[in-house]
Tab-separated table of C-alpha atoms and ligand atoms in Angstrom:
chain	number	residue	atom	x	y	z
O	82	UNK	CA	0.000	0.000	0.000
O	83	UNK	CA	3.062	2.170	0.108
O	84	UNK	CA	3.313	4.182	-3.060
O	85	UNK	CA	6.728	3.694	-4.490
O	86	UNK	CA	6.050	6.094	-7.337
O	87	UNK	CA	5.338	8.823	-4.831
O	88	UNK	CA	8.475	8.061	-2.880
O	89	UNK	CA	10.728	8.295	-5.883
O	90	UNK	CA	9.206	11.640	-6.758
O	91	UNK	CA	9.751	12.860	-3.205
O	92	UNK	CA	13.317	11.572	-3.177
O	93	UNK	CA	14.151	13.295	-6.420
O	94	UNK	CA	12.642	16.504	-5.067
O	95	UNK	CA	11.627	17.266	-8.603
O	96	UNK	CA	11.374	21.003	-9.025
O	97	UNK	CA	8.256	21.258	-11.083
O	98	UNK	CA	8.179	24.006	-13.619
O	99	UNK	CA	5.608	26.723	-13.133
O	100	UNK	CA	2.798	26.092	-15.543
O	101	UNK	CA	3.460	22.345	-15.773
O	102	UNK	CA	-0.076	20.998	-16.100
O	103	UNK	CA	0.801	17.656	-14.548
O	104	UNK	CA	2.301	19.363	-11.509
O	105	UNK	CA	-0.856	21.427	-11.188
O	106	UNK	CA	-2.992	18.296	-11.493
O	107	UNK	CA	-1.093	16.115	-9.013
O	108	UNK	CA	0.470	18.583	-6.666
O	109	UNK	CA	-1.963	21.034	-5.195
O	110	UNK	CA	-5.401	22.414	-4.450
O	111	UNK	CA	-6.233	23.120	-8.084
O	112	UNK	CA	-5.917	19.448	-9.074
O	113	UNK	CA	-7.994	18.432	-6.077
O	114	UNK	CA	-10.699	21.077	-6.518
O	115	UNK	CA	-11.263	20.642	-10.230
O	116	UNK	CA	-9.074	17.977	-11.822
O	117	UNK	CA	-11.256	17.802	-14.912
O	118	UNK	CA	-10.310	21.185	-16.371
O	119	UNK	CA	-6.618	20.195	-16.213
O	120	UNK	CA	-7.316	16.691	-17.493
O	121	UNK	CA	-9.068	18.096	-20.568
O	122	UNK	CA	-6.143	20.441	-21.259
O	123	UNK	CA	-3.668	17.578	-20.957
O	124	UNK	CA	-5.728	15.157	-23.041
O	125	UNK	CA	-4.912	17.350	-26.044
O	126	UNK	CA	-1.238	16.342	-25.796
O	127	UNK	CA	-2.024	12.873	-27.161
O	128	UNK	CA	-2.385	9.223	-26.166
O	129	UNK	CA	0.776	8.635	-24.150
O	130	UNK	CA	2.907	11.628	-23.385
O	131	UNK	CA	5.807	12.606	-21.233
O	132	UNK	CA	5.440	14.692	-18.084
O	133	UNK	CA	8.098	15.677	-15.563
O	134	UNK	CA	9.314	12.266	-14.477
O	135	UNK	CA	6.845	9.831	-15.984
O	136	UNK	CA	4.525	9.091	-18.885
O	137	UNK	CA	0.816	9.773	-18.602
O	138	UNK	CA	-2.354	8.804	-20.447
O	139	UNK	CA	-6.010	9.833	-20.260
O	140	UNK	CA	-7.010	7.519	-23.102
O	141	UNK	CA	-9.567	4.902	-22.040
O	142	UNK	CA	-8.491	2.066	-24.313
O	143	UNK	CA	-4.792	2.662	-23.745
O	144	UNK	CA	-5.255	2.708	-19.948
O	145	UNK	CA	-7.093	-0.599	-20.155
O	146	UNK	CA	-4.479	-2.072	-22.475
O	147	UNK	CA	-1.626	-1.133	-20.114
O	148	UNK	CA	-3.505	-2.410	-17.043
O	149	UNK	CA	-3.879	-5.788	-18.787
O	150	UNK	CA	-0.365	-5.963	-20.229
O	151	UNK	CA	2.002	-8.231	-18.303
O	152	UNK	CA	5.019	-6.299	-19.587
O	153	UNK	CA	4.021	-3.778	-16.925
O	154	UNK	CA	4.126	-4.325	-13.161
O	155	UNK	CA	3.132	-2.344	-10.106
O	156	UNK	CA	6.720	-1.228	-9.632
O	157	UNK	CA	8.481	-2.799	-6.702
O	158	UNK	CA	11.577	-0.826	-5.722
O	159	UNK	CA	14.126	-3.449	-6.758
O	160	UNK	CA	12.732	-3.403	-10.299
O	161	UNK	CA	12.963	0.334	-10.695
O	162	UNK	CA	16.361	1.762	-11.622
O	163	UNK	CA	16.740	5.092	-9.824
O	164	UNK	CA	18.486	8.038	-11.414
O	165	UNK	CA	21.959	8.883	-10.041
O	166	UNK	CA	20.532	12.008	-8.431
O	167	UNK	CA	17.722	10.095	-6.697
O	168	UNK	CA	20.225	7.503	-5.461
O	169	UNK	CA	22.467	10.206	-4.009
O	170	UNK	CA	19.528	11.870	-2.274
O	171	UNK	CA	18.321	8.569	-0.905
O	172	UNK	CA	21.783	7.875	0.530
O	173	UNK	CA	21.738	11.191	2.353
O	174	UNK	CA	18.170	10.786	3.522
O	175	UNK	CA	17.043	7.161	3.363
O	176	UNK	CA	13.357	6.361	3.110
O	177	UNK	CA	12.210	5.148	6.527
O	178	UNK	CA	11.630	1.399	6.456
O	179	UNK	CA	8.129	0.298	5.662
O	180	UNK	CA	6.741	-1.485	8.707
O	181	UNK	CA	4.225	-3.306	6.560
O	182	UNK	CA	6.493	-5.872	5.032
O	183	UNK	CA	5.844	-7.714	2.708
O	184	UNK	CA	3.747	-5.482	0.437
O	185	UNK	CA	0.064	-6.175	-0.156
O	186	UNK	CA	-1.369	-7.794	-3.299
O	187	UNK	CA	-1.906	-4.301	-4.733
O	188	UNK	CA	1.838	-3.789	-4.999
O	189	UNK	CA	3.048	-7.174	-6.226
O	190	UNK	CA	3.245	-8.817	-9.624
O	191	UNK	CA	2.657	-12.360	-10.806
O	192	UNK	CA	3.050	-15.120	-9.769
O	193	UNK	CA	3.058	-13.959	-6.124
O	194	UNK	CA	-0.015	-11.804	-6.738
O	195	UNK	CA	-2.310	-14.804	-7.279
O	196	UNK	CA	-1.075	-16.482	-4.102
O	197	UNK	CA	-2.020	-13.380	-2.085
O	198	UNK	CA	-5.290	-12.566	-3.894
O	199	UNK	CA	-6.890	-16.002	-4.223
O	200	UNK	CA	-7.646	-16.743	-0.562
O	201	UNK	CA	-9.045	-13.231	-0.003
O	202	UNK	CA	-11.116	-13.357	-3.202
O	203	UNK	CA	-13.187	-16.185	-1.743
O	204	UNK	CA	-14.825	-13.658	0.594
O	205	UNK	CA	-15.827	-11.356	-2.275
O	206	UNK	CA	-17.577	-13.723	-4.697
O	207	UNK	CA	-20.990	-12.470	-5.916
O	208	UNK	CA	-22.651	-15.019	-3.640
O	209	UNK	CA	-20.661	-13.903	-0.574
O	210	UNK	CA	-21.473	-10.246	-1.311
O	211	UNK	CA	-25.190	-11.040	-1.822
O	212	UNK	CA	-25.249	-12.466	1.702
O	213	UNK	CA	-24.281	-9.011	3.023
O	214	UNK	CA	-27.345	-7.314	1.541
O	215	UNK	CA	-29.473	-7.430	4.704
O	216	UNK	CA	-26.621	-6.293	6.884
O	217	UNK	CA	-25.933	-3.310	4.607
O	218	UNK	CA	-29.648	-2.424	4.751
O	219	UNK	CA	-29.631	-2.768	8.546
O	220	UNK	CA	-26.554	-0.556	9.026
O	221	UNK	CA	-27.943	2.083	6.648
O	222	UNK	CA	-31.298	2.150	8.450
O	223	UNK	CA	-29.646	2.517	11.863
O	224	UNK	CA	-27.593	5.460	10.583
O	225	UNK	CA	-30.604	7.132	8.966
O	226	UNK	CA	-32.695	6.712	12.137
O	227	UNK	CA	-29.973	8.519	14.086
O	228	UNK	CA	-29.993	11.559	11.752
O	229	UNK	CA	-32.015	14.604	12.852
O	230	UNK	CA	-35.462	15.281	11.400
O	231	UNK	CA	-35.511	18.594	9.572
O	232	UNK	CA	-32.084	19.564	10.899
O	233	UNK	CA	-28.451	20.190	9.976
O	234	UNK	CA	-26.144	17.258	9.337
O	235	UNK	CA	-22.702	16.499	7.926
O	236	UNK	CA	-23.473	13.734	5.457
O	237	UNK	CA	-19.864	12.490	5.287
O	238	UNK	CA	-19.098	12.079	8.977
O	239	UNK	CA	-22.598	10.893	9.940
O	240	UNK	CA	-23.410	8.753	6.912
O	241	UNK	CA	-21.116	8.304	3.879
O	242	UNK	CA	-18.076	7.255	5.920
O	243	UNK	CA	-20.049	5.225	8.435
O	244	UNK	CA	-21.688	2.710	6.077
O	245	UNK	CA	-18.443	1.272	4.622
O	246	UNK	CA	-16.470	1.365	7.875
O	247	UNK	CA	-19.230	-0.516	9.698
O	248	UNK	CA	-19.447	-3.220	7.029
O	249	UNK	CA	-15.716	-3.804	6.543
O	250	UNK	CA	-15.083	-3.803	10.313
O	251	UNK	CA	-17.733	-6.478	10.769
O	252	UNK	CA	-16.411	-8.490	7.834
O	253	UNK	CA	-12.953	-8.474	9.399
O	254	UNK	CA	-14.246	-9.191	12.901
O	255	UNK	CA	-13.165	-5.925	14.578
O	256	UNK	CA	-15.067	-4.501	17.554
O	257	UNK	CA	-17.400	-1.541	16.832
O	258	UNK	CA	-15.554	0.545	19.403
O	259	UNK	CA	-12.428	0.628	17.194
O	260	UNK	CA	-14.109	2.215	14.155
O	261	UNK	CA	-13.261	5.832	14.915
O	262	UNK	CA	-9.629	4.818	15.411
O	263	UNK	CA	-9.620	3.154	11.951
O	264	UNK	CA	-11.013	6.315	10.369
O	265	UNK	CA	-8.165	8.266	11.965
O	266	UNK	CA	-5.573	5.756	10.746
O	267	UNK	CA	-7.152	5.847	7.294
O	268	UNK	CA	-6.676	9.627	7.162
O	269	UNK	CA	-3.024	9.202	8.115
O	270	UNK	CA	-2.111	6.492	5.609
O	271	UNK	CA	-4.226	7.627	2.623
O	272	UNK	CA	-1.715	10.268	1.425
O	273	UNK	CA	0.673	7.378	0.627
O	274	UNK	CA	-1.249	6.833	-2.584
O	275	UNK	CA	-0.619	10.378	-3.795
O	276	UNK	CA	2.176	11.434	-6.088
O	277	UNK	CA	4.853	13.568	-4.498
O	278	UNK	CA	3.926	12.958	-0.852
O	279	UNK	CA	5.919	15.125	1.596
O	280	UNK	CA	8.426	13.621	4.024
O	281	UNK	CA	6.307	14.762	6.983
O	282	UNK	CA	3.170	13.130	5.583
O	283	UNK	CA	5.204	10.045	4.766
O	284	UNK	CA	6.617	9.669	8.251
O	285	UNK	CA	3.158	10.273	9.803
O	286	UNK	CA	1.831	7.526	7.542
O	287	UNK	CA	4.669	5.158	8.492
O	288	UNK	CA	3.931	5.699	12.193
O	289	UNK	CA	0.249	4.978	11.586
O	290	UNK	CA	1.222	1.842	9.594
O	291	UNK	CA	3.272	0.662	12.560
O	292	UNK	CA	0.323	1.105	14.909
O	293	UNK	CA	-2.010	-0.686	12.482
O	294	UNK	CA	0.461	-3.522	12.074
O	295	UNK	CA	0.824	-3.981	15.841
O	296	UNK	CA	-2.958	-3.861	16.302
O	297	UNK	CA	-3.478	-6.458	13.560
O	298	UNK	CA	-0.771	-8.850	14.755
O	299	UNK	CA	-2.442	-8.810	18.135
O	300	UNK	CA	-5.886	-9.347	16.606
O	301	UNK	CA	-4.609	-12.228	14.429
O	302	UNK	CA	-3.078	-13.910	17.459
O	303	UNK	CA	-6.451	-13.745	19.220
O	304	UNK	CA	-8.240	-15.153	16.156
O	305	UNK	CA	-5.788	-18.070	15.965
O	306	UNK	CA	-6.791	-18.988	19.508
O	307	UNK	CA	-10.485	-18.267	19.058
O	308	UNK	CA	-11.653	-17.917	15.436
O	309	UNK	CA	-14.954	-16.192	14.666
O	310	UNK	CA	-17.035	-16.377	11.481
O	311	UNK	CA	-15.379	-13.377	9.821
O	312	UNK	CA	-13.067	-13.221	6.765
O	313	UNK	CA	-9.913	-12.744	8.755
O	314	UNK	CA	-10.629	-15.804	10.903
O	315	UNK	CA	-11.085	-17.923	7.794
O	316	UNK	CA	-7.836	-16.560	6.332
O	317	UNK	CA	-6.034	-17.211	9.615
O	318	UNK	CA	-7.239	-20.794	9.810
O	319	UNK	CA	-7.348	-21.831	6.146
O	320	UNK	CA	-4.990	-19.765	4.011
O	321	UNK	CA	-1.339	-20.397	3.530
O	322	UNK	CA	-0.319	-16.839	4.450
O	323	UNK	CA	2.191	-15.763	7.093
O	324	UNK	CA	1.044	-13.477	9.913
O	325	UNK	CA	2.745	-10.531	8.191
O	326	UNK	CA	1.023	-11.325	4.901
O	327	UNK	CA	-2.285	-11.555	6.751
O	328	UNK	CA	-1.588	-8.126	8.242
O	329	UNK	CA	-0.928	-6.498	4.891
O	330	UNK	CA	-4.059	-8.094	3.407
O	331	UNK	CA	-6.150	-6.923	6.347
O	332	UNK	CA	-4.699	-3.395	6.151
O	333	UNK	CA	-5.456	-3.266	2.429
O	334	UNK	CA	-9.007	-4.541	2.910
O	335	UNK	CA	-9.641	-2.086	5.703
O	336	UNK	CA	-8.231	0.883	3.785
O	337	UNK	CA	-9.705	-0.079	0.410
O	338	UNK	CA	-12.954	-1.033	2.141
O	339	UNK	CA	-13.776	2.414	3.453
O	340	UNK	CA	-11.391	5.052	2.077
O	341	UNK	CA	-12.840	4.660	-1.411
O	342	UNK	CA	-16.523	3.875	-0.870
O	343	UNK	CA	-16.909	6.970	1.319
O	344	UNK	CA	-15.888	8.986	-1.755
O	345	UNK	CA	-18.360	7.193	-3.998
O	346	UNK	CA	-21.261	7.772	-1.605
O	347	UNK	CA	-20.257	11.410	-0.973
O	348	UNK	CA	-19.883	12.144	-4.688
O	349	UNK	CA	-23.156	10.339	-5.408
O	350	UNK	CA	-24.973	12.603	-2.942
O	351	UNK	CA	-23.527	15.745	-4.554
O	352	UNK	CA	-24.143	14.688	-8.182
O	353	UNK	CA	-27.729	13.666	-7.438
O	354	UNK	CA	-28.622	16.727	-5.363
O	355	UNK	CA	-27.107	18.976	-8.016
O	356	UNK	CA	-29.120	17.211	-10.751
O	357	UNK	CA	-32.663	17.030	-9.367
O	358	UNK	CA	-34.047	15.914	-12.749
O	359	UNK	CA	-31.919	12.756	-12.491
O	360	UNK	CA	-33.061	12.143	-8.919
O	361	UNK	CA	-36.708	12.536	-10.005
O	362	UNK	CA	-36.105	9.973	-12.703
O	363	UNK	CA	-34.733	7.545	-10.089
O	364	UNK	CA	-37.804	8.081	-7.922
O	365	UNK	CA	-40.004	7.173	-10.888
O	366	UNK	CA	-37.795	4.293	-12.102
O	367	UNK	CA	-35.855	2.825	-9.169
O	368	UNK	CA	-34.518	0.049	-11.406
O	369	UNK	CA	-32.131	2.716	-12.758
O	370	UNK	CA	-30.288	2.951	-9.410
O	371	UNK	CA	-27.499	0.548	-10.259
O	372	UNK	CA	-26.741	2.366	-13.524
O	373	UNK	CA	-26.833	5.680	-11.647
O	374	UNK	CA	-24.042	4.409	-9.373
O	375	UNK	CA	-22.000	3.368	-12.442
O	376	UNK	CA	-22.495	6.861	-13.857
O	377	UNK	CA	-21.171	8.441	-10.633
O	378	UNK	CA	-18.141	6.114	-10.774
O	379	UNK	CA	-17.619	7.149	-14.391
O	380	UNK	CA	-18.076	10.877	-14.205
O	381	UNK	CA	-16.184	11.437	-10.958
O	382	UNK	CA	-13.812	8.550	-10.160
O	383	UNK	CA	-13.292	7.998	-6.406
O	384	UNK	CA	-9.786	6.655	-7.209
O	385	UNK	CA	-8.472	9.102	-9.782
O	386	UNK	CA	-5.213	7.495	-10.872
O	387	UNK	CA	-2.999	4.499	-10.625
O	388	UNK	CA	0.426	3.797	-12.122
O	389	UNK	CA	2.400	0.973	-13.697
O	390	UNK	CA	6.085	0.469	-14.362
O	391	UNK	CA	7.588	-1.020	-17.532
O	392	UNK	CA	9.300	-4.294	-16.614
O	393	UNK	CA	11.220	-4.578	-19.888
O	394	UNK	CA	12.180	-2.515	-22.903
O	395	UNK	CA	8.901	-2.150	-24.739
O	396	UNK	CA	6.928	-0.289	-27.350
O	397	UNK	CA	3.411	0.950	-26.785
O	398	UNK	CA	1.240	3.595	-28.432
O	399	UNK	CA	4.153	4.489	-30.710
O	400	UNK	CA	6.500	5.189	-27.780
O	401	UNK	CA	9.580	3.306	-26.651
O	402	UNK	CA	9.668	2.788	-22.874
O	403	UNK	CA	12.752	1.704	-20.948
O	404	UNK	CA	12.535	-0.712	-17.989
O	405	UNK	CA	11.590	1.246	-14.900
O	406	UNK	CA	9.613	3.916	-16.793
O	407	UNK	CA	6.522	4.880	-14.829
O	408	UNK	CA	3.205	5.327	-16.607
O	409	UNK	CA	0.532	7.265	-14.755
O	410	UNK	CA	-2.925	6.040	-15.750
O	411	UNK	CA	-5.612	8.633	-15.221
O	412	UNK	CA	-8.691	6.536	-14.491
O	413	UNK	CA	-10.669	9.761	-14.081
O	414	UNK	CA	-9.483	10.930	-17.499
O	415	UNK	CA	-10.197	7.551	-19.118
O	416	UNK	CA	-13.745	7.729	-17.752
O	417	UNK	CA	-14.289	11.014	-19.573
O	418	UNK	CA	-12.680	9.966	-22.841
O	419	UNK	CA	-15.042	11.349	-25.510
O	420	UNK	CA	-14.093	8.518	-27.885
O	421	UNK	CA	-15.866	6.077	-25.546
O	422	UNK	CA	-18.374	8.237	-23.645
O	423	UNK	CA	-20.113	10.825	-25.861
O	424	UNK	CA	-20.601	14.210	-24.168
O	425	UNK	CA	-18.547	12.892	-21.235
O	426	UNK	CA	-19.131	15.773	-18.798
O	427	UNK	CA	-22.911	15.239	-18.914
O	428	UNK	CA	-24.286	13.348	-15.897
O	429	UNK	CA	-26.772	10.905	-17.367
O	430	UNK	CA	-27.999	8.023	-15.198
O	431	UNK	CA	-29.395	6.288	-18.290
O	432	UNK	CA	-26.062	6.292	-20.163
O	433	UNK	CA	-25.882	2.926	-21.888
O	434	UNK	CA	-22.198	2.178	-21.524
O	435	UNK	CA	-21.611	3.841	-18.125
O	436	UNK	CA	-20.418	0.470	-16.807
O	437	UNK	CA	-17.399	0.523	-19.151
O	438	UNK	CA	-15.668	3.001	-16.837
O	439	UNK	CA	-12.251	2.150	-15.385
O	440	UNK	CA	-13.120	3.358	-11.871
O	441	UNK	CA	-12.325	-0.092	-10.489
O	442	UNK	CA	-9.245	-0.485	-12.739
O	443	UNK	CA	-8.755	-3.553	-14.960
O	444	UNK	CA	-6.449	-6.547	-15.325
O	445	UNK	CA	-5.067	-8.610	-12.470
O	446	UNK	CA	-5.455	-5.842	-9.875
O	447	UNK	CA	-9.080	-5.072	-10.758
O	448	UNK	CA	-10.852	-4.045	-7.570
O	449	UNK	CA	-11.720	-7.045	-5.454
O	450	UNK	CA	-14.403	-5.141	-3.574
O	451	UNK	CA	-16.237	-3.716	-6.592
O	452	UNK	CA	-19.403	-5.755	-5.985
O	453	UNK	CA	-19.458	-4.779	-2.329
O	454	UNK	CA	-18.841	-1.093	-3.082
O	455	UNK	CA	-21.623	-1.091	-5.682
O	456	UNK	CA	-24.061	-2.668	-3.268
O	457	UNK	CA	-23.180	-0.331	-0.393
O	458	UNK	CA	-23.416	2.803	-2.530
O	459	UNK	CA	-26.636	1.810	-4.284
O	460	UNK	CA	-28.345	0.990	-1.030
O	461	UNK	CA	-27.002	3.991	0.891
O	462	UNK	CA	-27.867	6.568	-1.795
O	463	UNK	CA	-31.319	5.167	-2.429
O	464	UNK	CA	-32.243	4.859	1.273
O	465	UNK	CA	-30.927	8.363	2.054
O	466	UNK	CA	-32.829	10.103	-0.749
O	467	UNK	CA	-36.016	8.114	-0.107
O	468	UNK	CA	-35.946	8.772	3.652
O	469	UNK	CA	-35.325	12.500	3.221
O	470	UNK	CA	-37.037	13.598	-0.016
O	471	UNK	CA	-36.257	17.287	0.677
O	472	UNK	CA	-32.594	16.754	1.525
O	473	UNK	CA	-30.449	19.718	0.412
O	474	UNK	CA	-26.830	20.854	0.698
O	475	UNK	CA	-26.504	24.022	2.779
O	476	UNK	CA	-22.838	25.047	2.360
O	477	UNK	CA	-20.142	24.253	-0.165
O	478	UNK	CA	-18.725	20.763	0.437
O	479	UNK	CA	-15.148	20.430	1.761
O	480	UNK	CA	-12.752	18.315	-0.293
O	481	UNK	CA	-10.397	15.760	1.256
O	482	UNK	CA	-6.838	17.063	0.745
O	483	UNK	CA	-6.057	14.059	-1.457
O	484	UNK	CA	-5.493	13.734	-5.162
O	485	UNK	CA	-5.768	9.943	-5.652
O	486	UNK	CA	-8.505	9.056	-3.153
O	487	UNK	CA	-10.645	11.931	-4.326
O	488	UNK	CA	-13.778	12.955	-2.464
O	489	UNK	CA	-15.332	15.034	0.288
O	490	UNK	CA	-14.501	15.237	3.982
O	491	UNK	CA	-17.619	17.282	4.873
O	492	UNK	CA	-21.000	17.709	3.224
O	493	UNK	CA	-23.057	20.174	5.258
O	494	UNK	CA	-26.746	19.536	4.567
O	495	UNK	CA	-30.270	19.978	5.903
O	496	UNK	CA	-32.297	16.788	6.096
O	497	UNK	CA	-35.867	18.118	5.709
O	498	UNK	CA	-38.848	16.106	6.936
O	499	UNK	CA	-38.777	12.305	6.733
F	145	HEM	C1	-8.017	-2.542	-5.993
F	145	HEM	C2	-11.056	1.178	-6.683
F	145	HEM	C3	-13.832	-0.356	-3.017
F	145	HEM	C4	-10.698	-3.919	-2.175
F	145	HEM	C5	-8.628	-1.419	-6.495
F	145	HEM	C6	-8.138	-0.670	-7.634
F	145	HEM	C7	-8.985	0.378	-7.812
F	145	HEM	C8	-10.001	0.291	-6.804
F	145	HEM	C9	-8.891	1.475	-8.872
F	145	HEM	C10	-6.935	-1.083	-8.476
F	145	HEM	C11	-5.759	-0.157	-8.439
F	145	HEM	C12	-4.752	-0.542	-9.475
F	145	HEM	O1	-5.067	-1.165	-10.515
F	145	HEM	O2	-3.567	-0.176	-9.293
F	145	HEM	C13	-12.062	1.079	-5.747
F	145	HEM	C14	-13.184	1.974	-5.669
F	145	HEM	C15	-13.970	1.546	-4.631
F	145	HEM	C16	-13.328	0.374	-4.066
F	145	HEM	C17	-13.419	3.170	-6.588
F	145	HEM	C18	-15.254	2.099	-4.090
F	145	HEM	C19	-16.011	2.924	-4.723
F	145	HEM	C20	-13.255	-1.465	-2.486
F	145	HEM	C21	-13.780	-2.248	-1.401
F	145	HEM	C22	-12.874	-3.243	-1.150
F	145	HEM	C23	-11.796	-3.099	-2.104
F	145	HEM	C24	-15.108	-1.982	-0.692
F	145	HEM	C25	-12.896	-4.352	-0.143
F	145	HEM	C26	-13.561	-4.427	0.924
F	145	HEM	C27	-9.703	-3.821	-3.126
F	145	HEM	C28	-8.555	-4.717	-3.157
F	145	HEM	C29	-7.784	-4.306	-4.249
F	145	HEM	C30	-8.474	-3.194	-4.868
F	145	HEM	C31	-8.261	-5.850	-2.191
F	145	HEM	C32	-6.441	-4.908	-4.707
F	145	HEM	C33	-6.674	-5.966	-5.736
F	145	HEM	C34	-5.370	-6.530	-6.291
F	145	HEM	O3	-4.321	-5.894	-6.202
F	145	HEM	O4	-5.423	-7.649	-6.809
F	145	HEM	N1	-9.778	-0.819	-6.021
F	145	HEM	N2	-12.168	0.136	-4.771
F	145	HEM	N3	-12.052	-2.008	-2.895
F	145	HEM	N4	-9.636	-2.930	-4.160
F	145	HEM	FE1	-10.964	-1.479	-4.524
């Protein structure tokens, strides 16, 4: 879960030129507030083009091709040749060791990837996810009952973040009382996925990782002695994973389980409340809900980018890439590629091919929790808007200060009557 690409950028201390669109997209408030204006400007530069220290693409089909191409990997440090300057900097100021060792499935290539993913995947089959339906409905109803009638509410802290954290905590067998602590840890480790993370943010994240790791080792030891009927217990008893591998899988599931879905639910609320005609349509034709969630994932990706590293000398999209070259894949840009999605900035819950978005990535690392996230978001958004038909936003939403895990930290709203 540690972002090597980010670390190399930090180590190189790349001085980004003023006016560099990529720097503006990945390195500051402008790229967080409105990434799409910058994405559209950069799309004009062509399919695969060079930015400061990497290649980048916003092209839907090319992103998908690279994600499925085994000549690319997720970029483990030993595979990536560092520049002489980066090496010198790293010698002077070494990257603090990553306490979560070995890396999670998200950061490893084949054949190890399958060994790590397979046992966890058993808990996310369509049948396993379908069994969670009632629990998701129950959690959502409890949260909605606790919201004020006709009163002010922050829809992120009281609702959007609470649905996914409750479900993933239960799935992993954690006590309810630890949820707020997980949210705090999530805030501390999430910046690791951003490009160009600062040393301060990195060391805060490493300290949080250490605390998470210690917490999980302890939890795993308890489950070995007394297994429950949660995913982690079944991994502890059945899977051929070491305790450290179990820890990294659990950390990934926890982080991926709530740090992304909160963004999908938050964005869904904003897109629907800002497009009342679309919400009316959903009230008249509730069977459109699942496509509406796909359209939110498409138009405003909760995970905006990922990256891959060339493992060999290769040619793609007319470019020659050397081993170690990083390619940034803008999932958000791919989802607004006009060649695939006509009039891409238009929010249309009836869009026929909305589901072809790359919001959950593609290839071997395609999101394991996609079915769960879809079910949580569909249920949460529908129940919220049906319970409070006059729900409205009262103040401008606050963005999370993150570029990759893109979403809102606060959504001040007024519920209206039930
Ligand atoms: C991987 C997005 C929810 C578990 C990914 C990737 C993306 C993604 C883009 C792949 C990154 C890459 O290719 O480099 C999302 C979004 C979500 C969401 C947008 C919600 C809206 C979840 C949930 C879970 C989950 C709820 C589990 C409880 C995972 C795991 C991986 C993953 C385990 C790693 C798979 C692998 O490396 O083989 N997700 N995710 N995600 N996601 Fe999700």
